[in-house]
Coordinates of C-alpha atoms and ligand atoms in Angstrom, one line a residue:
M1 CA 69.4 96.4 124.8
S2 CA 69.5 96.8 128.6
L3 CA 72.3 98.8 130.3
G4 CA 75.1 96.4 131.1
S5 CA 74.5 94.0 128.3
N6 CA 75.4 96.5 125.6
L7 CA 79.1 96.4 124.7
I8 CA 79.4 100.2 124.5
D9 CA 77.8 100.7 127.9
R10 CA 80.2 98.2 129.4
D11 CA 83.1 99.8 127.6
R12 CA 82.2 103.2 128.9
K13 CA 82.1 101.8 132.5
H14 CA 85.7 100.6 132.8
L15 CA 87.8 101.5 129.8
W16 CA 90.2 104.4 129.0
H17 CA 91.1 104.6 125.3
P18 CA 94.3 105.9 123.9
Y19 CA 94.4 109.3 122.0
T20 CA 90.8 109.8 122.9
Q21 CA 89.2 112.7 124.8
M22 CA 86.7 110.5 126.7
L23 CA 84.4 113.4 127.6
T24 CA 83.7 114.5 124.0
C25 CA 84.5 111.4 121.9
P26 CA 81.8 109.5 120.0
D27 CA 81.2 105.9 121.0
P28 CA 84.0 103.6 120.0
L29 CA 83.3 101.2 117.1
P30 CA 82.3 97.8 118.5
I31 CA 84.4 95.6 116.2
A32 CA 83.3 91.9 116.3
R33 CA 85.6 90.5 113.6
G34 CA 87.8 91.3 110.7
E35 CA 88.4 89.8 107.3
G36 CA 90.7 91.1 104.5
V37 CA 90.4 94.9 104.4
Y38 CA 87.1 94.9 106.2
L39 CA 86.1 95.2 109.9
Y40 CA 82.6 94.1 110.9
T41 CA 80.9 95.7 113.9
E42 CA 78.7 94.0 116.5
D43 CA 75.7 95.9 115.0
G44 CA 76.3 94.6 111.5
R45 CA 78.2 97.4 109.8
K46 CA 81.0 96.6 107.3
I47 CA 83.9 99.1 107.4
L48 CA 86.9 99.3 105.2
D49 CA 90.1 99.6 107.3
G50 CA 91.7 102.6 105.5
I51 CA 94.5 103.0 108.0
S52 CA 95.5 99.4 108.5
S53 CA 94.5 99.5 112.2
W54 CA 97.1 102.1 113.1
W55 CA 99.5 101.1 110.3
V56 CA 100.1 97.6 111.4
N57 CA 98.0 95.4 109.1
I58 CA 99.5 94.6 105.7
H59 CA 98.1 91.3 104.5
G60 CA 94.6 91.8 105.7
H61 CA 92.7 90.8 108.8
A62 CA 92.4 87.2 109.8
H63 CA 94.7 85.9 107.1
P64 CA 94.4 82.1 107.0
K65 CA 98.2 81.5 106.8
L66 CA 99.0 83.8 109.6
N67 CA 96.2 82.3 111.7
A68 CA 97.6 78.9 111.0
A69 CA 101.1 79.9 112.0
L70 CA 99.9 81.4 115.2
A71 CA 97.8 78.3 116.1
A72 CA 100.7 76.0 115.3
Q73 CA 103.1 77.9 117.5
A74 CA 100.6 78.1 120.4
R75 CA 100.6 74.3 120.4
E76 CA 104.4 74.2 120.8
L77 CA 105.5 77.1 123.0
E78 CA 103.5 80.2 123.9
H79 CA 106.3 82.0 125.7
V80 CA 109.5 81.6 127.7
M81 CA 111.8 84.3 129.0
F82 CA 114.6 85.3 126.6
A83 CA 117.4 85.9 129.1
G84 CA 119.3 82.6 129.3
C85 CA 116.8 80.8 127.0
T86 CA 116.3 80.7 123.3
H87 CA 113.8 79.2 120.9
R88 CA 113.5 78.4 117.2
P89 CA 111.0 81.2 116.2
A90 CA 113.3 83.9 117.6
V91 CA 116.4 82.4 115.9
E92 CA 114.7 81.8 112.6
L93 CA 113.1 85.3 112.5
A94 CA 116.5 86.9 113.2
E95 CA 118.0 85.0 110.3
R96 CA 115.2 85.9 108.0
L97 CA 115.4 89.6 109.0
V98 CA 119.1 89.9 108.5
D99 CA 118.6 88.6 105.0
V100 CA 116.1 91.4 104.1
I101 CA 117.0 94.5 106.2
P102 CA 119.6 96.9 104.9
S103 CA 123.0 95.3 104.8
G104 CA 125.4 95.4 107.7
L105 CA 122.8 95.1 110.4
N106 CA 123.6 91.6 111.7
R107 CA 122.4 91.7 115.3
I108 CA 118.7 91.5 116.2
F109 CA 117.6 92.7 119.7
Y110 CA 113.9 92.0 120.4
S111 CA 111.5 94.1 122.5
D112 CA 107.7 94.5 122.2
N113 CA 106.5 97.5 120.4
G114 CA 107.6 100.5 118.3
S115 CA 108.3 102.8 121.3
T116 CA 110.5 100.2 123.0
A117 CA 112.3 99.5 119.7
V118 CA 113.3 103.2 119.8
E119 CA 114.1 103.2 123.6
V120 CA 116.4 100.3 123.0
A121 CA 118.1 102.2 120.1
I122 CA 118.6 105.3 122.2
K123 CA 120.0 103.3 125.2
M124 CA 122.1 101.1 122.9
A125 CA 123.7 104.2 121.1
L126 CA 124.5 105.9 124.4
Q127 CA 126.1 102.8 126.0
Y128 CA 127.9 102.0 122.8
W129 CA 129.9 105.3 123.2
R130 CA 130.3 104.8 126.9
N131 CA 131.6 101.2 126.5
R132 CA 134.0 102.6 123.9
G133 CA 135.4 105.2 126.2
E134 CA 133.5 108.3 124.8
P135 CA 130.9 108.8 127.5
Q136 CA 130.6 112.5 126.7
R137 CA 128.6 111.5 123.6
Q138 CA 125.2 111.7 125.2
T139 CA 123.2 114.0 123.0
F140 CA 120.8 113.0 120.1
I141 CA 119.9 115.0 117.1
T142 CA 116.4 114.5 115.9
L143 CA 114.2 116.3 113.4
H144 CA 111.3 118.7 113.6
H145 CA 107.9 117.0 113.2
A146 CA 109.5 113.7 114.4
Y147 CA 107.4 111.1 116.2
H148 CA 109.1 108.1 117.8
G149 CA 106.6 106.9 120.3
D150 CA 105.0 107.5 123.7
T151 CA 107.6 106.3 126.2
V152 CA 109.8 108.9 127.9
G153 CA 112.9 108.4 125.7
A154 CA 110.9 108.2 122.5
M155 CA 108.9 111.3 123.5
S156 CA 112.1 113.2 124.2
A157 CA 113.3 112.4 120.7
S158 CA 109.9 113.5 119.2
E159 CA 108.9 117.0 118.3
D160 CA 107.7 119.2 121.1
S161 CA 103.9 118.8 120.5
V162 CA 100.5 118.2 122.1
F163 CA 101.6 114.6 122.5
T164 CA 104.6 115.5 124.8
R165 CA 103.9 118.8 126.4
A166 CA 102.3 117.6 129.6
F167 CA 105.4 115.5 130.2
S168 CA 108.1 118.1 129.3
R169 CA 109.7 118.0 132.8
L170 CA 110.5 114.3 132.3
L171 CA 112.0 114.7 128.9
F172 CA 115.8 114.9 128.2
P173 CA 116.9 117.7 125.8
V174 CA 117.8 116.9 122.2
V175 CA 119.1 119.0 119.4
R176 CA 116.5 119.5 116.7
A177 CA 117.2 120.0 113.0
H178 CA 115.1 120.9 110.0
A179 CA 113.1 118.2 108.3
P180 CA 112.5 118.3 104.5
Y181 CA 108.8 119.3 104.8
C182 CA 108.7 120.7 101.3
Y183 CA 105.0 121.9 101.4
R184 CA 105.9 124.0 104.4
C185 CA 109.6 124.5 103.7
P186 CA 111.4 125.7 106.9
L187 CA 113.5 128.0 104.6
G188 CA 110.7 129.2 102.4
L189 CA 112.3 127.5 99.3
R190 CA 110.7 125.5 96.5
R191 CA 111.8 121.9 95.9
E192 CA 112.0 122.5 92.1
S193 CA 114.8 125.0 92.6
C194 CA 116.3 124.2 96.1
Q195 CA 119.6 122.4 96.7
M196 CA 118.3 120.5 99.7
D197 CA 119.4 123.5 101.7
C198 CA 117.5 122.2 104.8
L199 CA 120.2 119.7 105.3
G200 CA 122.5 122.6 106.3
D201 CA 120.7 122.8 109.6
L202 CA 121.8 119.2 110.5
E203 CA 125.3 120.0 109.3
R204 CA 125.5 123.1 111.5
S205 CA 124.2 121.1 114.5
L206 CA 126.8 118.4 114.0
K207 CA 129.5 121.0 113.7
E208 CA 128.3 122.9 116.7
H209 CA 127.8 120.0 119.1
G210 CA 130.4 117.7 117.5
G211 CA 131.9 115.3 120.0
K212 CA 128.8 115.4 122.2
I213 CA 126.5 113.7 119.7
A214 CA 125.7 110.0 120.1
A215 CA 123.5 109.6 117.1
V216 CA 121.1 111.2 114.6
L217 CA 117.7 109.6 114.8
V218 CA 115.3 109.9 111.8
E219 CA 112.1 108.4 110.3
P220 CA 113.4 107.8 106.8
M221 CA 111.3 109.0 103.8
L222 CA 108.0 109.3 105.7
Q223 CA 107.5 111.2 108.9
G224 CA 104.2 109.7 110.1
V225 CA 102.5 111.2 113.1
G226 CA 104.1 114.6 112.5
G227 CA 102.0 115.0 109.4
M228 CA 102.7 112.3 106.8
I229 CA 105.7 114.2 105.4
V230 CA 107.2 112.5 102.4
W231 CA 110.9 113.2 101.9
P232 CA 113.1 113.5 98.8
A233 CA 115.5 110.6 98.9
E234 CA 118.4 113.0 98.6
F235 CA 117.7 114.2 102.2
L236 CA 118.1 110.7 103.5
A237 CA 121.3 110.1 101.6
G238 CA 122.5 113.4 103.0
V239 CA 121.8 112.4 106.6
R240 CA 123.9 109.2 106.2
A241 CA 126.7 111.2 104.6
L242 CA 126.8 113.8 107.4
C243 CA 126.7 111.1 110.1
D244 CA 129.7 109.4 108.4
Q245 CA 131.6 112.8 108.1
H246 CA 131.1 113.6 111.7
G247 CA 131.6 110.0 113.1
V248 CA 128.2 109.7 114.8
L249 CA 125.7 106.8 114.6
M250 CA 122.6 107.0 112.4
I251 CA 119.4 105.5 113.8
A252 CA 116.6 104.8 111.3
D253 CA 113.2 104.5 112.9
E254 CA 111.3 102.3 110.4
V255 CA 108.6 101.4 112.8
L256 CA 106.1 102.8 110.3
T257 CA 108.0 102.5 107.0
G258 CA 109.3 99.0 107.3
F259 CA 107.9 96.0 105.4
G260 CA 106.9 97.7 102.2
R261 CA 104.9 100.8 103.3
T262 CA 106.9 103.2 101.2
G263 CA 107.1 100.9 98.2
R264 CA 110.5 99.4 99.1
M265 CA 110.8 96.7 101.7
F266 CA 112.6 99.3 103.9
A267 CA 112.6 103.0 103.4
C268 CA 116.4 103.2 103.6
E269 CA 116.5 101.5 100.3
H270 CA 115.2 104.7 98.6
A271 CA 118.6 106.2 99.2
S272 CA 120.6 102.9 99.1
I273 CA 121.8 103.5 102.6
S274 CA 122.1 101.4 105.8
P275 CA 121.8 102.9 109.2
D276 CA 123.9 101.8 112.2
I277 CA 120.8 101.0 114.1
L278 CA 117.3 100.1 112.7
C279 CA 114.0 100.1 114.6
L280 CA 111.1 97.9 113.5
S281 CA 107.7 97.0 114.8
K282 CA 104.1 97.5 113.5
A283 CA 103.9 95.5 110.2
L284 CA 106.7 93.2 111.5
T285 CA 103.9 90.8 112.7
A286 CA 101.5 91.9 110.0
G287 CA 99.2 93.5 112.6
Y288 CA 98.8 90.4 114.7
L289 CA 100.9 90.8 117.9
P290 CA 103.2 93.3 119.5
L291 CA 106.9 92.8 118.7
G292 CA 109.8 95.2 118.4
V293 CA 113.2 94.8 116.8
T294 CA 116.3 96.9 117.1
A295 CA 118.9 95.8 114.6
A296 CA 122.5 96.8 115.0
T297 CA 125.8 96.4 113.2
E298 CA 128.4 93.9 114.4
A299 CA 130.6 96.8 115.5
I300 CA 128.0 98.1 117.9
Y301 CA 127.4 94.5 119.3
E302 CA 131.1 94.1 119.8
A303 CA 131.3 97.2 122.0
F304 CA 129.2 95.3 124.5
L305 CA 131.4 92.2 124.6
S306 CA 133.6 92.3 127.7
Q307 CA 134.8 90.4 130.8
D308 CA 133.5 93.5 132.6
R309 CA 129.8 92.7 133.3
G310 CA 129.2 96.4 133.7
K311 CA 129.4 96.7 129.9
T312 CA 126.3 94.4 129.5
F313 CA 123.3 95.9 127.8
F314 CA 120.8 95.8 130.7
H315 CA 117.6 96.1 128.9
G316 CA 114.9 93.4 128.6
H317 CA 111.1 93.0 128.8
S318 CA 109.1 90.1 130.1
Y319 CA 107.7 89.3 126.6
T320 CA 111.0 89.8 124.7
A321 CA 111.0 87.7 121.6
N322 CA 107.6 86.2 122.3
P323 CA 107.4 83.0 120.2
L324 CA 103.9 83.6 119.0
A325 CA 104.8 87.0 117.6
C326 CA 108.0 85.7 116.1
A327 CA 106.1 82.8 114.4
V328 CA 103.6 85.2 112.8
A329 CA 106.4 87.5 111.7
I330 CA 108.1 84.6 109.9
A331 CA 104.8 83.7 108.2
S332 CA 104.4 87.3 107.1
L333 CA 107.8 87.2 105.5
D334 CA 106.8 84.0 103.8
L335 CA 103.8 85.8 102.3
F336 CA 106.2 88.4 100.8
G337 CA 108.0 85.6 99.2
E338 CA 105.0 83.7 97.9
S339 CA 103.3 86.6 96.1
D340 CA 104.6 89.8 94.6
V341 CA 103.6 92.0 97.5
L342 CA 106.0 94.8 96.5
G343 CA 104.7 94.8 93.0
R344 CA 101.2 95.1 94.4
I345 CA 102.3 98.1 96.5
G346 CA 103.8 99.7 93.3
R347 CA 100.4 99.4 91.5
L348 CA 98.6 100.8 94.5
E349 CA 101.1 103.8 94.5
N350 CA 100.3 104.4 90.8
Q351 CA 96.6 104.3 91.5
L352 CA 96.9 106.6 94.5
H353 CA 98.8 109.1 92.4
A354 CA 96.3 109.0 89.5
S355 CA 93.3 109.4 91.8
L356 CA 94.6 111.8 94.5
D357 CA 96.7 114.2 92.4
P358 CA 93.5 115.8 90.8
L359 CA 92.2 116.7 94.3
R360 CA 94.8 119.5 94.4
T361 CA 92.2 121.6 92.6
L362 CA 89.7 121.4 95.5
P363 CA 89.5 124.7 97.4
R364 CA 90.6 123.4 100.9
V365 CA 93.4 121.1 99.6
G366 CA 96.9 122.4 100.3
D367 CA 99.1 119.5 99.2
V368 CA 98.8 115.9 98.0
R369 CA 101.6 113.4 98.7
V370 CA 102.0 109.8 97.8
I371 CA 104.6 107.3 98.6
G372 CA 104.2 103.5 98.3
G373 CA 100.9 102.5 99.8
V374 CA 100.3 105.8 101.5
G375 CA 98.2 108.6 100.0
V376 CA 98.1 112.0 101.9
V377 CA 95.9 115.0 101.4
E378 CA 97.0 118.0 103.6
L379 CA 94.2 120.5 104.0
Q380 CA 95.0 124.2 104.5
G381 CA 95.2 125.2 108.2
D382 CA 97.7 125.8 110.9
E383 CA 96.2 124.2 113.9
G384 CA 98.0 120.9 113.6
Y385 CA 96.7 117.7 115.3
L386 CA 94.0 119.5 117.3
D387 CA 92.3 121.0 114.2
Q388 CA 88.6 120.2 114.6
I389 CA 88.5 119.1 110.9
G390 CA 90.0 115.8 111.9
P391 CA 87.2 114.4 114.1
R392 CA 84.6 115.8 111.6
L393 CA 86.2 114.0 108.7
T394 CA 86.5 110.8 110.7
A395 CA 82.7 110.9 111.4
A396 CA 81.9 111.7 107.8
F397 CA 83.9 108.8 106.5
L398 CA 82.6 106.4 109.1
E399 CA 79.1 107.1 108.0
R400 CA 80.2 106.0 104.5
G401 CA 81.8 102.8 105.8
L402 CA 85.4 103.9 105.6
L403 CA 87.7 104.0 108.7
L404 CA 90.1 107.0 108.5
R405 CA 91.7 108.9 111.3
P406 CA 93.2 112.2 110.1
L407 CA 96.1 113.8 111.9
G408 CA 94.3 117.1 112.4
N409 CA 94.2 118.7 108.9
V410 CA 96.3 115.9 107.4
L411 CA 94.1 113.2 105.9
Y412 CA 95.8 110.0 104.8
F413 CA 94.8 106.7 103.4
M414 CA 97.0 103.7 104.3
P415 CA 95.2 100.4 103.6
P416 CA 96.4 96.8 103.9
Y417 CA 98.3 95.9 100.8
V418 CA 95.7 93.3 99.8
I419 CA 93.2 96.0 99.0
T420 CA 91.9 95.6 95.4
D421 CA 91.9 98.3 92.7
L422 CA 88.1 98.4 92.9
E423 CA 88.1 98.9 96.7
T424 CA 90.8 101.6 96.4
E425 CA 88.7 103.3 93.8
W426 CA 85.7 103.2 96.1
A427 CA 87.6 104.6 99.1
I428 CA 89.2 107.4 97.1
G429 CA 85.7 108.2 95.7
Q430 CA 84.5 108.7 99.3
I431 CA 87.5 110.9 100.0
R432 CA 86.8 113.0 96.9
T433 CA 83.1 113.4 97.7
V434 CA 83.7 114.3 101.3
L435 CA 86.5 116.8 100.6
A436 CA 84.5 118.4 97.7
G437 CA 81.7 119.0 100.2
L438 CA 83.9 121.0 102.7
Ligands
LIG518 N1 108.1 105.2 115.6 C1 107.3 105.6 114.7 C2 107.9 106.2 113.4 C3 105.9 105.5 114.8 O1 105.1 105.9 113.8 C4 105.4 104.9 116.0 C5 103.9 104.8 116.1 O2 103.1 105.3 115.4 C6 106.3 104.5 117.0 C7 107.6 104.7 116.8 C8 105.7 103.9 118.2 O3 105.2 102.7 118.0 P1 104.2 102.0 119.1 O4 102.9 102.7 118.9 O5 104.2 100.6 118.7 O6 104.8 102.1 120.4

């Protein structure tokens, strides 16, 4: 093919891809179409999407019902600004969400991706205290290994890492507390015998910084980008209890975990808790369109009601509550109702346990973790995200028709829920073979 007509050549001429070292990266995959769990390339390859296209896809690519919902909405209203206007898809989605998210969260604020859902939560928490006459509460407690997004506020809340270091001058300080990373326990303890001692760090931080804390922000049950760290539910219950004891807000970032990923509709359900603020995105639209939600309690909403316009929440994006995205999100919730999606995730979880647990005996495997539809194999090594094993593994799996993108030495499999037992068996077989060959 001549230069210029080839898609890769044209891509290389003008594009700049995220999370990609353009000088050394292999050519991007030229994806022509998707169907179910498969992606099809322009040059005729069929590739199983083993990471749900960065964790967003849940019902499979090009789902007929989601396609139809999108097309129907496009015929009615593609977009209108959401300040001073409203529309049926936004209202209906808010009602549907309030019915399924953890109880007490009655107010839905829309934005347009996971990072902005977190930015909104941070700003909302800060202004909540200010509007209530406690402006000194300006500090956030977040956890080690946290990842909350790539915008400045979300990066500030995230762990100091290769993702944030170049921007450190821009970031505001937060107090960081231990995460329950049992494989690399920050206290050197063992889960079988510990008393969830790592929670003590959060408790100390709350005591020390007391009245200055606005909120504690966590990724409940599964810290994603920081290494696919699966929590004991007791830790999550402990975070809620400590926030209550110290009178601070709890923010749950369920951008990754929401909509079934951890086996429950929302990860907070594992500990039967409700946060004060909840962040959602990714699977909210089943992988179709960008949309963010920050849900809050009525008490938080009420702190913004005033004759004083200065107490308004001045945050909004051009595409806030985009009707196309809302319509697809509603159709995705319909699919949860129409078939036993959570039951399917439960069976996937069992299969992941049965097939991944035996990999612990492989020489380079350090830990195996499974929660809901997520299977994780952490390889030994201390280099984190920049560990060269990551790109090597990606290339090896791609050759076999499986799209995986390890976080350095942390390999994970997170397929759309519609994957069949047979397809799962095949994918895990590839993982077993490649890891055995290391
Ligand atoms: N929060 C969590 C827990 C995430 O995993 C991510 C993305 O991976 C984000 C926030 C940011 O979402 P987005 O990439 O849509 O900005």
